[in-house]
Short mmCIF file of C-alpha atoms in Angstrom, two decimals:
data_model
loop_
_atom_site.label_atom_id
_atom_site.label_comp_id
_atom_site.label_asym_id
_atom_site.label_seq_id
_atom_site.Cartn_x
_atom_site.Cartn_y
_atom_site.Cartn_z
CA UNK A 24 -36.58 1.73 52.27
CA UNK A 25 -34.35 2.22 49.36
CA UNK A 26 -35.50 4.18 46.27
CA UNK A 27 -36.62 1.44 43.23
CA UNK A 28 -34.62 2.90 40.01
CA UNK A 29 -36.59 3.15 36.97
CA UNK A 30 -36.01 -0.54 35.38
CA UNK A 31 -34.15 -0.74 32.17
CA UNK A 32 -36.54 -3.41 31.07
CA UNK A 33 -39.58 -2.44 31.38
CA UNK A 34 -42.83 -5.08 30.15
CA UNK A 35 -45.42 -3.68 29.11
CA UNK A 36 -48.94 -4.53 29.74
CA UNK A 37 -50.47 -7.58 27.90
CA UNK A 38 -49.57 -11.04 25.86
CA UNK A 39 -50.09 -12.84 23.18
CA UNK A 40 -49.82 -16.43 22.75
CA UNK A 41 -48.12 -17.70 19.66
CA UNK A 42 -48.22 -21.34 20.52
CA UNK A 43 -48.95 -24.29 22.66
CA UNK A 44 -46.80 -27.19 21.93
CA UNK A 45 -47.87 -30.65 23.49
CA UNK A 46 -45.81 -32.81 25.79
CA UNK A 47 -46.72 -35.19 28.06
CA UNK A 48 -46.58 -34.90 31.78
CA UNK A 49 -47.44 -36.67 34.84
CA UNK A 50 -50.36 -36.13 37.75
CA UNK A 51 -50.28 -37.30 41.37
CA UNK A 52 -50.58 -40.71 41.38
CA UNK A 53 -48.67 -41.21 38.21
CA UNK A 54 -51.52 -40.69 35.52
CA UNK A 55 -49.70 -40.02 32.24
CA UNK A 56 -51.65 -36.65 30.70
CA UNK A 57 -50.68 -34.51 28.11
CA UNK A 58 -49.94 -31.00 28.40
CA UNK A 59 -49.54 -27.76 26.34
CA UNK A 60 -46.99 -25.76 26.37
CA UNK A 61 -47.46 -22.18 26.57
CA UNK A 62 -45.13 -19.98 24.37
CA UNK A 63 -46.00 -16.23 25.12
CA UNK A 64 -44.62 -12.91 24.15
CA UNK A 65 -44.80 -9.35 25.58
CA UNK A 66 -43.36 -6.41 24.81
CA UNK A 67 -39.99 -4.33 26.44
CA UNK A 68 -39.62 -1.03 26.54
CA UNK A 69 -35.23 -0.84 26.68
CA UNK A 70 -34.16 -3.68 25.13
CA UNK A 71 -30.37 -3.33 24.51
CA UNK A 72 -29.41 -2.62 21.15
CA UNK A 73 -27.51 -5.81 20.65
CA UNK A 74 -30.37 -7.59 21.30
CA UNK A 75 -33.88 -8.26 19.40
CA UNK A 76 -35.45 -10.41 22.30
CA UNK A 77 -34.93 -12.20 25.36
CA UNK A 78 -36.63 -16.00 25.93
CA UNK A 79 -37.15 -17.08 29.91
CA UNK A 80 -38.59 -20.41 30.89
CA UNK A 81 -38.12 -22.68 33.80
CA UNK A 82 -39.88 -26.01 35.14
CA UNK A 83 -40.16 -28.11 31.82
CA UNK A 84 -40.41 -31.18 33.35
CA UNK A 85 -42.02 -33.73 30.87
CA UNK A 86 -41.17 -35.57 28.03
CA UNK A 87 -42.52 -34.95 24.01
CA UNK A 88 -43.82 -37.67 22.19
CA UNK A 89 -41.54 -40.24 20.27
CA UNK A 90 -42.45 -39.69 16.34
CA UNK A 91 -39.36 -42.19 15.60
CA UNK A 92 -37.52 -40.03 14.92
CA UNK A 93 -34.73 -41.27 17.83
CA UNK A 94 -36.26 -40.75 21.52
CA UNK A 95 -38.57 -38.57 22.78
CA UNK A 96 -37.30 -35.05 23.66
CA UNK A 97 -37.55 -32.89 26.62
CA UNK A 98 -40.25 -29.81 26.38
CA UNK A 99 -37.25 -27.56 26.66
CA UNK A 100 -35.45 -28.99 23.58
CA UNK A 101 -38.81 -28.66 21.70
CA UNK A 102 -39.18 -24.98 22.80
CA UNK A 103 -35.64 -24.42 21.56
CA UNK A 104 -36.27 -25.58 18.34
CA UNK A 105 -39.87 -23.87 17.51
CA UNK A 106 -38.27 -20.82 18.74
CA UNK A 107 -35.23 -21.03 16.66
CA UNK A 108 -37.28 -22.07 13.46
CA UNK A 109 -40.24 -19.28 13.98
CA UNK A 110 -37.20 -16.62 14.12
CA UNK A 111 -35.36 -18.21 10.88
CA UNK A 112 -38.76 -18.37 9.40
CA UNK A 113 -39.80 -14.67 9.77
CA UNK A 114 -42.97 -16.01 12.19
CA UNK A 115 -41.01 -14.48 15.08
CA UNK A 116 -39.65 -10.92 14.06
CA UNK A 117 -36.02 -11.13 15.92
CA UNK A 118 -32.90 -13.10 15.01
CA UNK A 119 -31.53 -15.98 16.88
CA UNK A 120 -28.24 -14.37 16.84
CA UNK A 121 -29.68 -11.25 18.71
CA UNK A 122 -31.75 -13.45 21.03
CA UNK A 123 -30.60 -14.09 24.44
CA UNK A 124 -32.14 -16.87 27.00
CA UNK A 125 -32.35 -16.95 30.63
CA UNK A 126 -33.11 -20.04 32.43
CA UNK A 127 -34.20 -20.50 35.82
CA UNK A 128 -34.00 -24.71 36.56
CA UNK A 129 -35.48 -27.59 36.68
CA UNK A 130 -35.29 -28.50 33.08
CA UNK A 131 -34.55 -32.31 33.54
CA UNK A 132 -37.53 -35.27 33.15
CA UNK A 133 -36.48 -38.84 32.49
CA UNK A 134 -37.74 -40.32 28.97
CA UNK A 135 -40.28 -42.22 31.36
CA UNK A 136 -43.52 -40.34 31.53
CA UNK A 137 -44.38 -42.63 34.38
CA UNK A 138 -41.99 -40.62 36.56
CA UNK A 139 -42.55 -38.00 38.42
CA UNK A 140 -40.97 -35.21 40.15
CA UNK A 141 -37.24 -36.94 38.95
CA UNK A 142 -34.31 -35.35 39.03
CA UNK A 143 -31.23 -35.35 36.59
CA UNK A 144 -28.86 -33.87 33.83
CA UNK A 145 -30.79 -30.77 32.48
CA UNK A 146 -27.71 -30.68 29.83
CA UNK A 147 -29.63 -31.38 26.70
CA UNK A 148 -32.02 -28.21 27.27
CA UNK A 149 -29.22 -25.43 27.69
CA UNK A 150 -26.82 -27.05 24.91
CA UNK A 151 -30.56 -26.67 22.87
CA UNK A 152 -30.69 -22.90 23.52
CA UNK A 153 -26.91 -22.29 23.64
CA UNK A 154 -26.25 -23.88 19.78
CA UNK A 155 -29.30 -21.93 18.45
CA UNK A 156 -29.36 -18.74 19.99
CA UNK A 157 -26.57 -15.58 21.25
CA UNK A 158 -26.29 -16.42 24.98
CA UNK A 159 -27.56 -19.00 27.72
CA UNK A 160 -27.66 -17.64 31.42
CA UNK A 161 -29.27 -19.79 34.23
CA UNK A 162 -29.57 -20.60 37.22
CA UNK A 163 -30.27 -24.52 38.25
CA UNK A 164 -33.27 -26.03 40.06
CA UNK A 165 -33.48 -28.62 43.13
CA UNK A 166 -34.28 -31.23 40.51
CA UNK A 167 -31.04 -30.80 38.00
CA UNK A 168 -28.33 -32.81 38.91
CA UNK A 169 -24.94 -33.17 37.16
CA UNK A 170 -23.39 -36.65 36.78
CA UNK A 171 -20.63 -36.36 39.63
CA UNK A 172 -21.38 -32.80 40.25
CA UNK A 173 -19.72 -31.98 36.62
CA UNK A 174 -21.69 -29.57 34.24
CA UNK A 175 -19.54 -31.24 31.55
CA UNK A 176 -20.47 -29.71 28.26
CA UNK A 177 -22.52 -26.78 29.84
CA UNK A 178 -19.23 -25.05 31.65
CA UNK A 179 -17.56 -25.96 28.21
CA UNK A 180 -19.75 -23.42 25.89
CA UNK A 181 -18.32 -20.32 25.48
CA UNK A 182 -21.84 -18.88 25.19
CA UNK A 183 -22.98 -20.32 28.24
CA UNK A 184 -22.99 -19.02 31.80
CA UNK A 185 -24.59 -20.56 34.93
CA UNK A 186 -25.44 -18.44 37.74
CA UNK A 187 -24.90 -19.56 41.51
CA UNK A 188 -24.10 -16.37 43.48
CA UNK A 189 -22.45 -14.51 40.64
CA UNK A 190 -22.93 -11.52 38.55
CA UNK A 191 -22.34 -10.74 34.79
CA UNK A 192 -22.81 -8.46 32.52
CA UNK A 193 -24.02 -9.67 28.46
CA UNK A 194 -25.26 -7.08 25.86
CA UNK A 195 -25.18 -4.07 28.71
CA UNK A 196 -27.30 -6.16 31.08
CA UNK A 197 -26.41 -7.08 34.61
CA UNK A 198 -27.52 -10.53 35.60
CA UNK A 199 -27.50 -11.89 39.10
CA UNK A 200 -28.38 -16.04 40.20
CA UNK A 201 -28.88 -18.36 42.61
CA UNK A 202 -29.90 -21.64 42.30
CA UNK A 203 -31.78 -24.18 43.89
CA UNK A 204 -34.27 -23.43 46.99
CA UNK A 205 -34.08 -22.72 50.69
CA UNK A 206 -33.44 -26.84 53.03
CA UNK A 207 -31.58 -28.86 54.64
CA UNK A 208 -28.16 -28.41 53.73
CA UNK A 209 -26.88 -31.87 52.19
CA UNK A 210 -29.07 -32.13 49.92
CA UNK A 211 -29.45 -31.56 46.59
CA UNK A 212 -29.04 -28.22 45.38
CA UNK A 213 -30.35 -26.67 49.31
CA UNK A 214 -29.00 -24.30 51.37
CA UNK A 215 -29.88 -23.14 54.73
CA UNK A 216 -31.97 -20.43 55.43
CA UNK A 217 -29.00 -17.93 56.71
CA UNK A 218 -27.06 -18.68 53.58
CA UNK A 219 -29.57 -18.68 50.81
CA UNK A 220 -30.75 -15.08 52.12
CA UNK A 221 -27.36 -13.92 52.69
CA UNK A 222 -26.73 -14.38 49.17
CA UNK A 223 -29.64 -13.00 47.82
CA UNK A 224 -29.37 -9.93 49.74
CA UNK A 225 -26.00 -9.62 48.12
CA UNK A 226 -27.17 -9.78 44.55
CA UNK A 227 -30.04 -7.78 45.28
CA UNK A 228 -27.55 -4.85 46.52
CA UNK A 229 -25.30 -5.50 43.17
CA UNK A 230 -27.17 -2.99 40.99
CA UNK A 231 -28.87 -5.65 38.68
CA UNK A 232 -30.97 -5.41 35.91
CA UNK A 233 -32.53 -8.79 35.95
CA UNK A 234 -32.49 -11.45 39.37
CA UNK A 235 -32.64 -14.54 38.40
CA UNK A 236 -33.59 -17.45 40.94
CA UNK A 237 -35.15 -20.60 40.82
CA UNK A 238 -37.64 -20.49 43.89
CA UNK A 239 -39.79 -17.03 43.81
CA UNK A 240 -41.67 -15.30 46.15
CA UNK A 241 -44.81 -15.12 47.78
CA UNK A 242 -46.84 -12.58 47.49
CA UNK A 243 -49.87 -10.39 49.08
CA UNK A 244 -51.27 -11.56 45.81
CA UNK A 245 -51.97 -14.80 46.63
CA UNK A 246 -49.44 -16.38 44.27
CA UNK A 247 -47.37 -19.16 45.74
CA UNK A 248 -43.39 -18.75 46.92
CA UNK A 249 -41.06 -18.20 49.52
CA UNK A 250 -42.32 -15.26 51.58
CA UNK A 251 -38.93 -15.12 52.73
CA UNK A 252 -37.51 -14.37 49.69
CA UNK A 253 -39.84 -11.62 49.07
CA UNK A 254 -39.32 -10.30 52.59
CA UNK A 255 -35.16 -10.21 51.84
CA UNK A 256 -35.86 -8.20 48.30
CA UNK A 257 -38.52 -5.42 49.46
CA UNK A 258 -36.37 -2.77 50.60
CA UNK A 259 -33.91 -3.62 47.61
CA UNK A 260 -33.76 -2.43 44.31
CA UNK A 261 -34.61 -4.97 41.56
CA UNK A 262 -36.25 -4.41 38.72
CA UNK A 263 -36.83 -7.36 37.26
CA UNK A 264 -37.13 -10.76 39.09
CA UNK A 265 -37.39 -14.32 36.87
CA UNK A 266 -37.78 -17.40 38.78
CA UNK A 267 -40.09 -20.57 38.44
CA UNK A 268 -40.52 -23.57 41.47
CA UNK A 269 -44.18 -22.46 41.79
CA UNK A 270 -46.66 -21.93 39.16
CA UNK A 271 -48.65 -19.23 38.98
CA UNK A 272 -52.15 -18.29 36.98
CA UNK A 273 -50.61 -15.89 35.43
CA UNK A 274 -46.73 -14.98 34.76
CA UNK A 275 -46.36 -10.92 35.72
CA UNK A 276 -47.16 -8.74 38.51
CA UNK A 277 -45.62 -6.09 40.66
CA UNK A 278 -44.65 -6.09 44.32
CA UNK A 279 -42.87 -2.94 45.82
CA UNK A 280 -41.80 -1.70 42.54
CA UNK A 281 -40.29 -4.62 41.46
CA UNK A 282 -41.38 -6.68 38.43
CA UNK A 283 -42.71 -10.24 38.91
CA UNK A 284 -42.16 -12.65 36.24
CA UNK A 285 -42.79 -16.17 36.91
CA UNK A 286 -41.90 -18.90 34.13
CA UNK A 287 -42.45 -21.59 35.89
CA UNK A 288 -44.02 -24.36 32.97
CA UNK A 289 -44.39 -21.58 30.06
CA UNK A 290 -42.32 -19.74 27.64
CA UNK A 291 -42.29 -16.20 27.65
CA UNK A 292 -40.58 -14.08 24.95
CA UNK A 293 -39.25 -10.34 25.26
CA UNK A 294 -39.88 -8.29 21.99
CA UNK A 295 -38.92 -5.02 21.41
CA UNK A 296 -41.64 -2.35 21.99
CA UNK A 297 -42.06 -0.62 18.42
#
């Protein structure tokens, strides 16, 4: 087994919730109920110097509520703004223009609540983040589709990057991706077995800083995921996994020296440790 390096962003035990926001969501069977959205932040020890924070979220797949004022919006566009406005406001001690975001899919609902489990174009969310804050890098779900397979305005922002097997490096950070989740090849945003670990081993051996993925793992913890995913990254050295696909009870833990951070349905802001 490989050596773990020490990770250049380390979290720190414990945090705090600054806000739920409301949206509503869909159960099995189609009830209509109306969730809260979880906005969290903990703290980073390592946080470039370019940056004051980092937001991560995944799985926002609901609609908000219609106040007339032109549609209802996705929870992802809500997110964007709150977080934009609590920076500009002083309420959130960082700058949008030093904040970074990292997505990792599914960020599409259709303006039906009724609907559940849809997929579709995710745009609106990342051009939210992108035209508020310093940098967007994702990766997408099995639920975001692209109308003919075009990311359109997304691969059009210069601020904008989404991951699918590739590497790059923002603000001394060095991101990894891959979308979408281990199935039959075909459809949507799946990959065979072979291919989806094949790539993943291959990030996981590119010296990252953060993995991103949309499907995590499962762990000895009990938490829900791909125990093949986990099994491909335990001799590998990653510091710092964000994915979603599966939600968990709670959003961090640690699994062969690796950190866990699952934003699947919730906000979670990096500060700077003071």
């Amino acid at each position: 087994m490989t050596k773990k390096k020490k990770a250049q962003l380390k979290i720190l035990p414990g945090t705090k919730d600054i806000k739920l926001l409301p949206y509503q969501s869909v159960l099995p069977g189609g009830k209509v109920t109306v969730e809260q959205l979880q906005i969290m932040t903990v703290c980073v020890e390592n946080l470039p110097s370019e940056l004051d924070g980092i937001v991560m979220s995944s799985d926002l797949q609901g609609v908000g509520f219609d106040y007339g004022n032109g549609g209802a919006p996705l929870p992802g566009e809500i997110a964007a703004g709150y977080l934009h406005d609590a920076m500009t406001s002083g309420r959130l001690l960082m700058s949008p223009e030093r904040t970074g975001v990292m997505l990792a899919g599914d960020l599409y609902a259709t303006g039906d609540p009724g609907s559940r489990g849809c997929s579709g174009d995710p745009t609106p969310v990342w051009l939210a983040f992108s035209s508020r804050f310093r940098w967007v890098v994702g990766v997408h779900g099995n639920h975001d589709l692209f109308p003919g397979n075009d990311e359109g305005k997304i691969s059009r922002c210069k601020n904008v990057h989404a991951l699918d097997g590739e590497t790059i490096s923002v603000d001394g950070l060095t991101l990894g991706g891959i979308g979408g989740i281990i199935g039959k090849p075909g459809k949507p945003r799946r990959r065979s077995e072979s291919e989806y670990l094949s790539i993943l081993d291959a990030l996981a051996c590119s010296d990252l800083d953060v993995l991103l993925t949309h499907c995590g793992p499962d762990t000895t913890h009990g938490f829900m995921g791909d125990a093949r995913i986990q099994e491909t990254l335990d001799s590998r050295d990653v510091p710092l996994h964000v994915f979603g696909h599966c939600p968990w009870p709670e959003p961090l833990t640690v699994v062969s020296g690796t950190q866990l951070l699952n934003v699947d349905g919730r906000v979670v802001v990096f500060e700077r440790a003071s």
